[in-house]
Amino acid sequence: MKRKEFIGKLSYYESLNCSRYGNPRYYAVFTSENGGTLSGKTATDAACAYGFLNNQNATRKVAYHITRNGNIIFDYIKVLE
């Protein structure tokens, strides 16, 4: 599994069903300064789902991977200030 990175701002998010342990999960779309977009879901039971909604206008650094089926899964989301 090769991790990739994307830097951009949160432009849209939607809450999904929680995991069986009650941890949140989100679908999110990030937009970079040059207009590129990245959309995907937070990983199941990942800590990044708790803090990525903080400072919604701040830029974020997103580490993600692509599954065999082509789905994008966010592994780490760091809010840059």
N, CA, C and O of each residue as an XYZ file, in Angstrom:
324
protein
N       0.846     -1.168      0.000
C       0.000      0.000      0.000
C       0.896      1.236      0.000
O       1.630      1.485      0.956
N       0.826      1.992     -1.064
C       1.634      3.195     -1.191
C       0.811      4.410     -0.772
O      -0.289      4.632     -1.278
N       1.354      5.187      0.152
C       0.660      6.389      0.616
C       1.030      7.578     -0.261
O       2.175      7.723     -0.689
N       0.052      8.413     -0.514
C       0.243      9.640     -1.274
C      -0.192     10.796     -0.397
O      -0.873     10.604      0.611
N       0.208     12.006     -0.788
C      -0.164     13.191     -0.005
C      -0.842     14.221     -0.890
O      -0.583     14.306     -2.091
N      -1.715     15.001     -0.272
C      -2.457     16.061     -0.957
C      -2.585     17.219      0.016
O      -2.865     17.010      1.197
N      -2.385     18.434     -0.463
C      -2.539     19.629      0.377
C      -3.672     20.468     -0.194
O      -3.657     20.834     -1.369
N      -4.654     20.767      0.649
C      -5.797     21.550      0.203
C      -6.717     21.889      1.361
O      -6.439     21.577      2.519
N      -7.814     22.533      1.015
C      -8.807     22.940      2.013
C     -10.034     22.047      1.918
O     -10.372     21.532      0.852
N     -10.682     21.878      3.044
C     -11.910     21.088      3.107
C     -13.025     21.874      2.443
O     -13.353     22.976      2.882
N     -13.616     21.316      1.383
C     -14.686     22.036      0.694
C     -16.061     21.414      0.931
O     -17.080     22.085      0.770
N     -16.096     20.136      1.311
C     -17.375     19.463      1.570
C     -17.115     18.252      2.446
O     -16.086     17.591      2.307
N     -18.039     17.959      3.344
C     -17.959     16.711      4.114
C     -19.359     16.228      4.440
O     -20.316     17.000      4.483
N     -19.447     14.933      4.665
C     -20.719     14.296      4.986
C     -20.453     13.181      5.995
O     -19.525     12.390      5.825
N     -21.252     13.123      7.017
C     -21.102     12.096      8.039
C     -21.647     10.764      7.516
O     -22.721     10.712      6.918
N     -20.889      9.693      7.753
C     -21.305      8.348      7.372
C     -21.634      7.548      8.631
O     -21.502      8.056      9.744
N     -22.053      6.327      8.458
C     -22.340      5.468      9.613
C     -21.070      5.249     10.426
O     -19.974      5.146      9.875
N     -21.231      5.180     11.728
C     -20.102      4.920     12.625
C     -19.640      3.471     12.477
O     -20.357      2.618     11.954
N     -18.422      3.223     12.951
C     -17.922      1.851     12.945
C     -18.651      1.055     14.024
O     -19.428      1.614     14.797
N     -18.402     -0.220     14.071
C     -19.081     -1.047     15.074
C     -18.643     -0.697     16.486
O     -19.310     -1.070     17.451
N     -17.524      0.021     16.619
C     -17.044      0.464     17.929
C     -17.500      1.885     18.261
O     -17.157      2.411     19.320
N     -18.266      2.509     17.370
C     -18.810      3.832     17.623
C     -17.935      4.982     17.173
O     -18.238      6.134     17.485
N     -16.852      4.708     16.447
C     -15.979      5.777     15.976
C     -16.548      6.416     14.714
O     -17.120      5.724     13.872
N     -16.394      7.733     14.576
C     -16.985      8.425     13.428
C     -16.269      8.091     12.119
O     -15.113      7.669     12.108
N     -16.994      8.294     11.018
C     -16.439      8.111      9.679
C     -17.066      9.166      8.786
O     -18.252      9.470      8.915
N     -16.273      9.725      7.883
C     -16.741     10.809      7.041
C     -16.371     10.589      5.580
O     -15.387      9.924      5.258
N     -17.186     11.164      4.714
C     -16.848     11.339      3.308
C     -16.444     12.804      3.188
O     -17.143     13.675      3.707
N     -15.331     13.095      2.513
C     -14.856     14.476      2.429
C     -14.286     14.767      1.051
O     -13.804     13.876      0.351
N     -14.355     16.045      0.683
C     -13.766     16.536     -0.560
C     -12.810     17.663     -0.193
O     -13.186     18.596      0.516
N     -11.580     17.573     -0.675
C     -10.558     18.592     -0.458
C     -10.218     19.237     -1.791
O     -10.157     18.562     -2.818
N      -9.993     20.563     -1.770
C      -9.658     21.306     -2.979
C      -8.326     22.008     -2.778
O      -8.118     22.690     -1.775
N      -7.416     21.835     -3.747
C      -6.099     22.481     -3.656
C      -6.179     23.894     -4.223
O      -7.200     24.286     -4.789
N      -5.098     24.656     -4.070
C      -5.066     26.041     -4.547
C      -5.184     26.132     -6.060
O      -5.734     27.104     -6.577
N      -4.677     25.135     -6.776
C      -4.742     25.187     -8.238
C      -6.022     24.583     -8.797
O      -6.152     24.442    -10.013
N      -6.970     24.224     -7.934
C      -8.277     23.755     -8.370
C      -8.449     22.254     -8.413
O      -9.540     21.781     -8.731
N      -7.416     21.480     -8.105
C      -7.528     20.025     -8.069
C      -8.356     19.579     -6.881
O      -8.351     20.229     -5.836
N      -9.067     18.473     -7.038
C      -9.893     17.965     -5.943
C      -9.516     16.529     -5.608
O      -9.013     15.780     -6.446
N      -9.772     16.175     -4.366
C      -9.564     14.821     -3.875
C     -10.756     14.479     -3.007
O     -11.048     15.190     -2.045
N     -11.451     13.393     -3.333
C     -12.609     12.989     -2.539
C     -12.441     11.543     -2.110
O     -11.942     10.709     -2.865
N     -12.864     11.260     -0.886
C     -12.752      9.907     -0.351
C     -13.363      9.823      1.034
O     -14.108     10.703      1.465
N     -13.028      8.737      1.720
C     -13.580      8.487      3.054
C     -12.447      8.322      4.049
O     -11.343      7.907      3.696
N     -12.739      8.655      5.300
C     -11.750      8.414      6.352
C     -11.704      6.918      6.625
O     -12.702      6.217      6.459
N     -10.548      6.439      7.042
C     -10.387      5.023      7.337
C     -11.241      4.635      8.539
O     -11.487      5.457      9.422
N     -11.684      3.401      8.573
C     -12.474      2.915      9.697
C     -11.631      2.936     10.965
O     -10.491      2.472     10.962
N     -12.182      3.469     12.041
C     -11.538      3.570     13.351
C     -10.249      4.393     13.326
O      -9.372      4.181     14.164
N     -10.119      5.321     12.386
C      -8.926      6.169     12.307
C      -9.110      7.409     13.168
O     -10.209      7.957     13.257
N      -8.034      7.843     13.797
C      -8.085      9.024     14.661
C      -8.291     10.300     13.861
O      -8.739     11.300     14.421
N      -7.981     10.299     12.582
C      -8.107     11.520     11.778
C      -9.561     11.967     11.654
O      -9.807     13.140     11.374
N     -10.516     11.092     11.849
C     -11.925     11.463     11.750
C     -12.364     12.379     12.888
O     -13.377     13.068     12.764
N     -11.627     12.397     13.986
C     -12.004     13.234     15.120
C     -11.597     14.683     14.949
O     -12.342     15.569     15.369
N     -10.452     14.963     14.353
C      -9.935     16.318     14.352
C      -9.951     17.057     13.038
O      -9.624     18.243     13.015
N     -10.310     16.424     11.952
C     -10.169     17.121     10.678
C     -11.228     18.184     10.442
O     -11.090     18.978      9.511
N     -12.284     18.229     11.253
C     -13.291     19.286     11.122
C     -12.905     20.554     11.878
O     -13.571     21.578     11.726
N     -11.846     20.512     12.690
C     -11.382     21.697     13.399
C     -10.818     22.702     12.387
O     -10.200     22.307     11.398
N     -11.030     23.986     12.630
C     -10.546     25.050     11.738
C     -10.907     24.757     10.287
O     -10.029     24.487      9.468
N     -12.179     24.811      9.975
C     -12.644     24.389      8.660
C     -12.078     25.206      7.502
O     -12.086     24.723      6.369
N     -11.589     26.419      7.738
C     -11.021     27.234      6.667
C      -9.517     27.058      6.523
O      -8.915     27.657      5.632
N      -8.899     26.256      7.370
C      -7.451     26.053      7.339
C      -7.076     25.023      6.270
O      -7.880     24.169      5.896
N      -5.853     25.128      5.796
C      -5.318     24.165      4.834
C      -4.952     22.880      5.558
O      -4.530     22.904      6.714
N      -5.118     21.754      4.864
C      -4.834     20.450      5.452
C      -3.862     19.658      4.590
O      -3.824     19.804      3.368
N      -3.081     18.820      5.253
C      -2.199     17.885      4.568
C      -2.801     16.495      4.773
O      -2.904     16.010      5.900
N      -3.193     15.870      3.673
C      -3.915     14.608      3.725
C      -3.020     13.490      3.205
O      -2.503     13.574      2.091
N      -2.835     12.447      4.005
C      -2.138     11.240      3.559
C      -3.212     10.195      3.271
O      -4.076      9.936      4.109
N      -3.153      9.598      2.081
C      -4.199      8.672      1.676
C      -3.615      7.521      0.865
O      -2.462      7.564      0.435
N      -4.429      6.499      0.667
C      -4.058      5.403     -0.223
C      -5.270      5.049     -1.083
O      -6.407      5.388     -0.755
N      -5.002      4.370     -2.175
C      -6.056      3.963     -3.099
C      -6.185      2.440     -3.024
O      -5.191      1.724     -3.146
N      -7.389      1.955     -2.828
C      -7.627      0.513     -2.725
C      -7.602     -0.131     -4.105
O      -7.546      0.563     -5.120
N      -7.642     -1.433     -4.138
C      -7.662     -2.162     -5.412
C      -8.875     -1.809     -6.263
O      -8.807     -1.835     -7.492
N      -9.980     -1.482     -5.611
C     -11.203     -1.115     -6.334
C     -11.218      0.338     -6.762
O     -12.168      0.774     -7.412
N     -10.189      1.102     -6.413
C     -10.113      2.504     -6.802
C     -10.694      3.485     -5.805
O     -10.834      4.667     -6.118
N     -11.035      3.025     -4.610
C     -11.565      3.919     -3.572
C     -10.419      4.637     -2.880
O      -9.349      4.062     -2.682
N     -10.639      5.888     -2.514
C      -9.631      6.672     -1.802
C      -9.962      6.657     -0.319
O     -11.075      6.992      0.087
N      -8.971      6.261      0.490
C      -9.127      6.175      1.947
C      -8.117      7.117      2.588
O      -6.917      7.014      2.335
N      -8.606      8.038      3.421
C      -7.754      8.979      4.128
C      -7.203      8.309      5.392
O      -7.965      7.850      6.243
N      -5.873      8.258      5.505
C      -5.246      7.650      6.674
C      -4.899      8.678      7.743
O      -5.118      8.440      8.931
N      -4.365      9.805      7.330
C      -3.975     10.870      8.257
C      -4.388     12.215      7.660
O      -4.241     12.444      6.460
N      -4.900     13.088      8.504
C      -5.267     14.437      8.087
C      -4.691     15.388      9.129
O      -5.052     15.327     10.304
N      -3.796     16.263      8.692
C      -3.175     17.216      9.603
C      -3.616     18.621      9.209
O      -3.475     19.022      8.054
N      -4.151     19.364     10.175
C      -4.554     20.750      9.936
C      -3.314     21.626     10.015
O      -2.643     21.668     11.046
N      -3.009     22.325      8.927
C      -1.873     23.239      8.884
C      -2.354     24.635      9.239
O      -3.385     25.083      8.737
N      -1.616     25.325     10.101
C      -2.047     26.672     10.502
C      -1.029     27.700     10.122
O      -1.224     28.888     10.381
